[in-house]
Short mmCIF file of C-alpha atoms in Angstrom, two decimals:
data_model
loop_
_atom_site.label_atom_id
_atom_site.label_comp_id
_atom_site.label_asym_id
_atom_site.label_seq_id
_atom_site.Cartn_x
_atom_site.Cartn_y
_atom_site.Cartn_z
CA MET A 8 -40.16 -94.17 -52.91
CA TYR A 9 -37.87 -93.42 -49.98
CA GLU A 10 -36.40 -96.33 -48.05
CA LYS A 11 -34.29 -96.15 -44.89
CA ASP A 12 -33.22 -98.98 -42.56
CA GLY A 13 -35.55 -101.39 -44.31
CA GLU A 14 -38.60 -99.13 -43.94
CA LYS A 15 -40.41 -97.76 -47.01
CA TYR A 16 -42.04 -94.34 -46.88
CA PHE A 17 -44.77 -93.16 -49.24
CA ILE A 18 -44.17 -89.41 -49.53
CA VAL A 19 -46.94 -86.94 -50.30
CA ASP A 20 -45.67 -83.38 -50.61
CA SER A 21 -48.93 -81.66 -49.78
CA HIS A 22 -47.71 -78.10 -50.22
CA MET A 23 -45.61 -77.07 -53.22
CA HIS A 24 -45.57 -74.53 -56.06
CA TYR A 25 -44.59 -73.86 -59.67
CA TRP A 26 -44.25 -70.10 -59.55
CA ASP A 27 -43.31 -67.29 -61.93
CA ALA A 28 -41.84 -64.32 -60.09
CA SER A 29 -39.78 -63.18 -63.08
CA ARG A 30 -39.39 -59.46 -63.70
CA GLU A 31 -41.46 -59.78 -66.88
CA ASN A 32 -44.41 -60.83 -64.70
CA TRP A 33 -44.28 -57.80 -62.35
CA VAL A 34 -47.27 -55.46 -62.67
CA PRO A 35 -46.07 -52.07 -63.96
CA GLY A 36 -46.11 -49.54 -61.15
CA ARG A 37 -46.10 -52.28 -58.49
CA GLU A 38 -42.67 -53.69 -59.11
CA ASN A 39 -41.66 -52.95 -55.52
CA LEU A 40 -44.47 -55.17 -54.25
CA ALA A 41 -43.65 -58.04 -56.60
CA LYS A 42 -39.95 -57.81 -55.77
CA GLY A 43 -40.63 -57.47 -52.05
CA TRP A 44 -42.71 -60.64 -52.07
CA ILE A 45 -40.15 -62.87 -53.75
CA ASP A 46 -37.31 -61.26 -51.79
CA CYS A 47 -39.08 -62.25 -48.57
CA PHE A 48 -39.42 -65.82 -49.90
CA TYR A 49 -35.71 -65.76 -50.75
CA GLY A 50 -34.97 -64.76 -47.17
CA TYR A 51 -36.86 -67.82 -45.93
CA HIS A 52 -34.89 -69.87 -48.46
CA GLN A 53 -31.68 -68.98 -46.61
CA LEU A 54 -32.95 -70.92 -43.57
CA GLY A 55 -32.20 -74.18 -45.35
CA PRO A 56 -28.80 -75.88 -45.45
CA PRO A 57 -26.27 -73.77 -47.41
CA GLU A 58 -25.61 -76.50 -49.97
CA THR A 59 -29.30 -76.49 -50.95
CA GLN A 60 -29.58 -72.76 -51.62
CA TRP A 61 -30.12 -71.35 -55.12
CA ASP A 62 -28.93 -68.15 -56.74
CA TYR A 63 -31.49 -65.35 -56.94
CA GLU A 64 -32.12 -65.49 -60.69
CA LYS A 65 -33.04 -69.18 -60.59
CA TYR A 66 -35.25 -68.49 -57.60
CA LEU A 67 -37.35 -65.98 -59.56
CA LYS A 68 -38.45 -68.62 -62.04
CA TYR A 69 -37.17 -72.18 -61.86
CA SER A 70 -37.77 -74.55 -64.74
CA GLU A 71 -39.96 -77.59 -65.20
CA GLU A 72 -36.77 -79.65 -65.36
CA ASP A 73 -35.61 -78.20 -62.03
CA LEU A 74 -38.92 -79.07 -60.39
CA MET A 75 -39.14 -82.63 -61.67
CA ARG A 76 -35.55 -83.35 -60.63
CA ASP A 77 -35.75 -81.69 -57.21
CA VAL A 78 -39.14 -83.09 -56.23
CA PHE A 79 -39.29 -86.56 -57.79
CA GLU A 80 -35.90 -87.71 -59.07
CA GLU A 81 -33.93 -86.58 -56.01
CA GLY A 82 -36.58 -85.42 -53.54
CA HIS A 83 -38.18 -88.80 -52.68
CA VAL A 84 -41.72 -87.48 -53.37
CA ASP A 85 -44.31 -89.91 -54.77
CA VAL A 86 -47.26 -87.50 -55.18
CA ALA A 87 -47.17 -83.70 -54.96
CA ILE A 88 -50.07 -81.30 -54.38
CA PHE A 89 -49.95 -77.87 -55.99
CA GLN A 90 -51.27 -75.09 -53.74
CA SER A 91 -52.27 -72.22 -55.99
CA THR A 92 -51.46 -68.62 -55.01
CA TYR A 93 -52.57 -65.92 -57.44
CA LEU A 94 -51.38 -62.49 -56.20
CA LYS A 95 -52.51 -60.77 -59.39
CA HIS A 96 -52.38 -57.43 -57.61
CA TRP A 97 -48.65 -57.44 -58.34
CA TYR A 98 -48.00 -60.39 -60.72
CA THR A 99 -49.56 -59.84 -64.16
CA GLU A 100 -50.19 -63.53 -64.95
CA GLY A 101 -50.42 -64.53 -61.31
CA PHE A 102 -47.67 -65.92 -59.09
CA ASN A 103 -48.61 -69.59 -58.95
CA THR A 104 -51.96 -70.19 -60.65
CA ALA A 105 -53.97 -73.39 -60.99
CA GLU A 106 -53.74 -73.00 -64.76
CA ARG A 107 -49.94 -72.92 -64.69
CA ASN A 108 -49.74 -75.74 -62.14
CA ASN A 109 -52.12 -77.92 -64.08
CA LEU A 110 -49.84 -77.92 -67.12
CA LEU A 111 -47.60 -80.29 -65.18
CA THR A 112 -50.51 -82.21 -63.66
CA GLU A 113 -51.71 -83.10 -67.14
CA LYS A 114 -48.22 -83.77 -68.49
CA TYR A 115 -47.25 -86.15 -65.68
CA PRO A 116 -50.33 -88.25 -64.79
CA GLY A 117 -50.37 -89.60 -61.25
CA ARG A 118 -47.61 -87.29 -60.06
CA PHE A 119 -49.53 -84.14 -59.19
CA ILE A 120 -52.84 -82.93 -57.80
CA THR A 121 -53.89 -79.38 -58.65
CA ASN A 122 -55.65 -77.40 -55.96
CA GLY A 123 -57.62 -74.28 -56.78
CA ARG A 124 -58.37 -71.12 -54.84
CA TRP A 125 -61.11 -68.59 -54.20
CA ASP A 126 -61.46 -65.12 -52.78
CA PRO A 127 -64.83 -64.07 -51.32
CA ARG A 128 -64.23 -60.49 -52.50
CA ASP A 129 -64.61 -61.69 -56.10
CA GLY A 130 -68.36 -62.12 -55.58
CA ASP A 131 -70.50 -63.88 -58.18
CA ALA A 132 -67.75 -63.87 -60.80
CA GLY A 133 -65.45 -65.69 -58.40
CA MET A 134 -68.16 -68.21 -57.60
CA LYS A 135 -68.60 -68.96 -61.29
CA GLN A 136 -64.85 -69.32 -61.68
CA LEU A 137 -64.72 -71.78 -58.77
CA GLU A 138 -67.39 -73.90 -60.42
CA GLU A 139 -65.47 -73.90 -63.70
CA ASP A 140 -62.18 -74.69 -61.97
CA ALA A 141 -63.75 -77.54 -60.00
CA LYS A 142 -64.83 -79.17 -63.24
CA ARG A 143 -61.66 -78.36 -65.19
CA TYR A 144 -59.17 -79.51 -62.54
CA ASN A 145 -61.32 -82.07 -60.70
CA LEU A 146 -60.69 -80.11 -57.52
CA LYS A 147 -60.39 -81.93 -54.22
CA GLY A 148 -58.88 -78.95 -52.43
CA VAL A 149 -58.35 -75.20 -52.44
CA LYS A 150 -55.66 -72.91 -51.03
CA LEU A 151 -56.85 -69.70 -49.37
CA TYR A 152 -54.79 -66.57 -48.67
CA THR A 153 -56.75 -64.45 -46.20
CA ALA A 154 -54.13 -61.68 -46.32
CA GLU A 155 -54.07 -61.34 -50.11
CA TRP A 156 -54.58 -57.84 -51.46
CA ASN A 157 -57.58 -57.17 -53.70
CA ASP A 158 -57.87 -53.59 -54.95
CA SER A 159 -58.11 -51.48 -51.77
CA SER A 160 -58.81 -54.46 -49.49
CA ARG A 161 -55.88 -55.95 -47.59
CA GLY A 162 -57.45 -59.09 -46.21
CA TRP A 163 -60.58 -61.05 -45.33
CA LYS A 164 -61.76 -63.68 -42.83
CA LEU A 165 -63.22 -67.16 -43.16
CA THR A 166 -66.09 -65.95 -41.00
CA ASP A 167 -67.15 -63.22 -43.44
CA PRO A 168 -70.67 -63.83 -44.81
CA GLU A 169 -69.35 -64.03 -48.39
CA SER A 170 -66.75 -66.58 -47.27
CA TYR A 171 -69.49 -68.83 -45.94
CA LYS A 172 -71.15 -68.79 -49.37
CA TYR A 173 -67.92 -70.08 -50.88
CA LEU A 174 -67.51 -72.74 -48.20
CA GLU A 175 -71.07 -73.87 -48.90
CA LYS A 176 -70.17 -74.03 -52.60
CA CYS A 177 -67.16 -76.20 -51.72
CA GLN A 178 -69.51 -78.59 -49.96
CA GLU A 179 -71.79 -78.64 -52.99
CA LEU A 180 -68.89 -79.28 -55.39
CA GLY A 181 -67.29 -81.99 -53.23
CA ILE A 182 -64.17 -79.94 -52.49
CA LYS A 183 -63.33 -81.38 -49.08
CA ASN A 184 -59.90 -79.95 -48.30
CA VAL A 185 -59.50 -76.28 -47.45
CA HIS A 186 -55.86 -75.27 -47.05
CA VAL A 187 -55.55 -71.91 -45.29
CA HIS A 188 -52.31 -69.95 -45.08
CA LYS A 189 -52.01 -69.06 -41.41
CA GLY A 190 -48.39 -68.52 -40.60
CA PRO A 191 -45.39 -66.28 -41.11
CA THR A 192 -46.22 -63.17 -43.06
CA ILE A 193 -44.63 -62.24 -46.37
CA TRP A 194 -44.06 -58.60 -47.18
CA PRO A 195 -46.15 -56.59 -48.02
CA LEU A 196 -49.01 -58.63 -46.51
CA ASP A 197 -50.25 -57.87 -42.98
CA LYS A 198 -49.39 -60.32 -40.20
CA ASP A 199 -52.71 -59.91 -38.40
CA ALA A 200 -54.61 -61.03 -41.51
CA PHE A 201 -53.13 -64.50 -40.91
CA ASP A 202 -54.57 -64.90 -37.40
CA VAL A 203 -56.01 -68.40 -36.84
CA ALA A 204 -59.14 -67.36 -34.92
CA ASP A 205 -61.48 -67.46 -37.92
CA VAL A 206 -60.59 -71.12 -38.60
CA ASP A 207 -62.10 -72.13 -35.26
CA HIS A 208 -65.55 -70.76 -36.10
CA ALA A 209 -65.60 -72.04 -39.69
CA ALA A 210 -64.39 -75.54 -38.76
CA THR A 211 -67.27 -75.93 -36.30
CA ASP A 212 -69.85 -74.73 -38.81
CA PHE A 213 -68.49 -76.84 -41.69
CA SER A 214 -67.68 -80.09 -39.94
CA ASP A 215 -67.65 -82.10 -43.19
CA LEU A 216 -64.77 -80.02 -44.60
CA ASN A 217 -61.13 -80.52 -43.65
CA PHE A 218 -59.25 -77.34 -42.72
CA ILE A 219 -55.52 -77.79 -43.19
CA VAL A 220 -53.83 -74.84 -41.50
CA GLU A 221 -50.65 -74.34 -43.46
CA HIS A 222 -47.65 -73.27 -41.41
CA VAL A 223 -49.62 -74.10 -38.21
CA GLY A 224 -50.32 -70.48 -37.40
CA LEU A 225 -46.68 -69.61 -36.68
CA PRO A 226 -45.75 -67.68 -34.65
CA ARG A 227 -49.08 -68.29 -32.88
CA ILE A 228 -48.35 -71.97 -32.20
CA GLU A 229 -50.20 -72.07 -28.86
CA ASP A 230 -53.30 -70.43 -30.34
CA PHE A 231 -53.33 -72.95 -33.15
CA CYS A 232 -52.80 -76.00 -30.94
CA PHE A 233 -55.52 -75.11 -28.45
CA MET A 234 -57.92 -74.49 -31.32
CA ALA A 235 -56.98 -77.58 -33.36
CA VAL A 236 -57.19 -80.00 -30.44
CA GLN A 237 -60.92 -79.29 -30.07
CA GLU A 238 -61.73 -79.31 -33.80
CA PRO A 239 -61.50 -82.84 -35.25
CA ASN A 240 -61.44 -81.49 -38.82
CA VAL A 241 -58.48 -79.11 -38.34
CA TYR A 242 -55.08 -80.37 -39.49
CA ALA A 243 -51.53 -79.07 -39.07
CA GLY A 244 -49.76 -78.41 -42.36
CA LEU A 245 -46.03 -78.64 -41.62
CA SER A 246 -44.76 -76.52 -44.51
CA VAL A 247 -42.35 -73.92 -43.06
CA VAL A 248 -42.20 -75.87 -39.76
CA ILE A 249 -39.75 -78.37 -41.23
CA GLY A 250 -38.15 -76.26 -43.95
CA GLY A 251 -37.82 -73.10 -41.91
CA LEU A 252 -36.98 -74.50 -38.49
CA MET A 253 -35.46 -77.99 -38.60
CA HIS A 254 -32.06 -76.75 -39.82
CA ALA A 255 -31.98 -73.10 -38.74
CA ARG A 256 -33.80 -73.31 -35.39
CA PRO A 257 -33.50 -76.92 -34.13
CA LYS A 258 -34.50 -76.17 -30.54
CA PHE A 259 -37.56 -74.21 -31.58
CA PHE A 260 -38.36 -76.93 -34.12
CA ALA A 261 -38.41 -79.49 -31.31
CA LYS A 262 -40.73 -77.28 -29.26
CA VAL A 263 -43.14 -76.72 -32.15
CA MET A 264 -43.19 -80.42 -33.06
CA GLY A 265 -43.68 -81.32 -29.40
CA GLU A 266 -46.67 -79.01 -29.01
CA LEU A 267 -48.21 -80.32 -32.23
CA LEU A 268 -47.69 -83.94 -31.28
CA PHE A 269 -49.11 -83.46 -27.79
CA TRP A 270 -52.19 -81.38 -28.67
CA VAL A 271 -53.00 -82.07 -32.32
CA GLY A 272 -51.60 -85.57 -32.73
CA GLU A 273 -49.67 -87.45 -35.40
CA ASP A 274 -52.85 -88.35 -37.30
CA LYS A 275 -53.58 -84.71 -38.12
CA MET A 276 -50.15 -83.55 -39.34
CA THR A 277 -49.18 -83.36 -43.02
CA PHE A 278 -45.79 -82.88 -44.67
CA GLY A 279 -45.24 -80.06 -47.16
CA SER A 280 -41.87 -78.97 -48.51
CA ASP A 281 -43.11 -75.56 -49.71
CA TYR A 282 -41.03 -76.08 -52.86
CA GLY A 283 -39.47 -73.96 -54.32
CA ILE A 284 -38.84 -72.17 -51.02
CA TRP A 285 -36.99 -75.34 -50.02
CA GLU A 286 -36.25 -78.65 -51.70
CA PRO A 287 -37.97 -81.74 -50.24
CA LYS A 288 -34.93 -84.08 -50.20
CA TRP A 289 -33.23 -82.78 -47.06
CA GLN A 290 -36.56 -82.29 -45.30
CA VAL A 291 -37.73 -85.86 -45.90
CA GLU A 292 -34.37 -87.36 -44.93
CA GLY A 293 -34.08 -85.05 -41.94
CA LEU A 294 -37.50 -85.89 -40.52
CA VAL A 295 -36.98 -89.64 -40.96
CA ASP A 296 -33.74 -89.34 -38.98
CA TRP A 297 -35.05 -86.84 -36.43
CA GLN A 298 -35.82 -87.65 -32.80
CA MET A 299 -37.01 -85.43 -29.99
CA PRO A 300 -33.91 -84.27 -28.08
CA ASP A 301 -33.15 -86.21 -24.92
CA ASP A 302 -33.35 -83.17 -22.69
CA ASP A 303 -35.46 -82.32 -19.65
CA GLN A 304 -37.08 -79.35 -21.39
CA TYR A 305 -38.61 -81.75 -23.94
CA ALA A 306 -39.47 -84.55 -21.51
CA ASP A 307 -43.21 -83.91 -21.56
CA TYR A 308 -43.53 -84.25 -25.35
CA PRO A 309 -44.47 -87.46 -27.20
CA ARG A 310 -41.80 -89.21 -29.27
CA LEU A 311 -42.06 -89.96 -32.97
CA THR A 312 -42.10 -93.59 -34.02
CA THR A 313 -41.47 -94.96 -37.51
CA ALA A 314 -45.24 -95.31 -37.91
CA SER A 315 -45.69 -91.67 -36.84
CA LYS A 316 -43.25 -90.49 -39.48
CA LYS A 317 -44.94 -92.54 -42.18
CA LYS A 318 -48.27 -90.95 -41.33
CA ILE A 319 -46.89 -87.41 -41.33
CA LEU A 320 -44.80 -87.80 -44.49
CA GLY A 321 -47.58 -89.19 -46.62
CA LEU A 322 -50.27 -91.45 -45.25
CA ASN A 323 -52.33 -88.68 -43.62
CA ALA A 324 -52.47 -86.60 -46.80
CA ALA A 325 -53.17 -89.73 -48.84
CA LYS A 326 -56.31 -90.27 -46.75
CA LEU A 327 -57.47 -86.70 -47.26
CA TYR A 328 -57.03 -86.94 -51.04
CA ASP A 329 -57.96 -90.61 -51.60
CA ILE A 330 -54.48 -91.36 -52.95
CA GLU A 331 -53.77 -95.07 -53.39
CA VAL A 332 -50.85 -96.17 -51.22
CA PRO A 333 -48.76 -99.20 -52.26
CA ALA A 334 -49.29 -102.18 -49.97
CA GLU A 335 -45.68 -102.23 -48.82
CA CYS A 336 -46.03 -98.66 -47.50
CA GLN A 337 -49.28 -99.11 -45.61
CA LEU A 338 -49.36 -99.55 -41.86
CA PRO A 339 -50.81 -102.54 -40.04
CA THR A 340 -54.33 -101.84 -38.81
CA THR A 341 -53.27 -101.63 -35.17
CA ALA A 342 -50.47 -99.18 -35.94
CA ASP A 343 -52.81 -97.06 -38.02
CA GLU A 344 -55.43 -96.60 -35.32
CA PRO A 345 -55.43 -92.97 -34.20
CA MET A 346 -54.36 -92.09 -30.70
CA GLN A 347 -55.79 -89.12 -28.91
CA PRO A 348 -53.30 -86.24 -28.72
CA GLY A 349 -50.95 -86.81 -25.80
CA GLU A 350 -52.22 -90.36 -25.20
CA GLU A 351 -48.82 -91.98 -25.66
CA LEU A 352 -47.24 -89.61 -23.16
CA VAL A 353 -50.05 -89.99 -20.66
CA LYS A 354 -49.91 -93.77 -20.91
CA ASP A 355 -46.16 -93.70 -20.35
CA THR A 356 -46.38 -91.47 -17.29
CA ALA A 357 -49.68 -92.52 -15.72
CA GLY A 358 -48.03 -95.02 -13.42
CA VAL A 359 -45.26 -92.72 -12.26
CA LYS A 360 -45.71 -91.56 -8.68
CA ALA A 361 -44.57 -88.18 -7.46
#
C-alpha cells in the first residue's frame, strides 16, 4: 500500500500483462510481424525515465520474479488486472493469453484478476470458448483488440452484428467490464481499426455494460472525450496516458489529463501501468506528486485533489470489479460523491465577472 504525506492509496493496476514475445514463440514465416510488434512496444518503453528502461532480451520475455518485484514489491500495486492479448497470427502460443496470466492469478490469491477476450470472427467456436473461459477464470472483464489480425481480416468493429452477439453473451454471463484497445497503433496493426466511433453506438445499446476505453483513443482525444461525456458507462483507461506522456511529453500530458478531467470526470478514469511496457512505481509516485501546471494555457482545466488521485489510482477500478478496499483507504461519503465533468471548474468560475 502506497503512503505519501500521511495519505494512503489503494492501487489497482487495471491494465497489465505477462507476455511471451520470445523468438521461440514467433510463428514460422511471420517472424517479421512478431518482431515488429514487440519492437514497437520497446519503442514505447523508451518514453519512460531512462533509469527504468530494460535491455531488449529481458523485454522479450520477463520472468515471474521480475513481475512480482516490479508490480507488488516495488511498484506499490495492491491488486493487478491482467488484460489478455492473444495475437496468435504471429505468436504460436499467443502473446499474453488468459491461460498464461491465470497461472499467476491462481498462484497468488488476491493479487490478480484475469480478464479474458473474444473475437467475433471466431464465430460459434469463439462463443463456446468464451463460455468456458468465463467459468474457468470467473471472468468479470474482457479485453478486446479491434485491430487484431485474423487470417485475411485486419480488424472488426463493436457494431458488427457478430460483435453484438458476443456482447449479449457477456450480459448473459455477467461479464460487466469490456476493455477496448482504442489508442496508439502498434505495427503491423492499422491505426484506423482503433477508431473510437464504434464504442459510442455499443455503449448506448448495452447500457448495463461498462466500456473502458484503454489509452483513451489517443491520438483522437477530442473524439473520445466528446463521446465519453455523453455515455455514462464509458470510462477512460489511462494506460499509455501516464506511462507514455507524463515523463516524455509533460505538456501534452497536462492537456490530455485536463480534457479528460473536464469532460469525462475523475470518477470515470482508471489507472493502468501497461506493465511490462512500463513499470508502475514511477507512474504511481509521479501521479501522486503531479499537479496541473500553473500556466494560462491550462487555466480552464480542473485540478486534481488527493481524493481525485485516490479514485483514479484504485478506487474507481475497485468499484468496477467489486474489489474490497481497506477502510483506511476509502474516502468519506461526501468526498466520494461524483461530480459532473467540469463541475469543479464551473463552480470556481461561475461568480467571476468579465
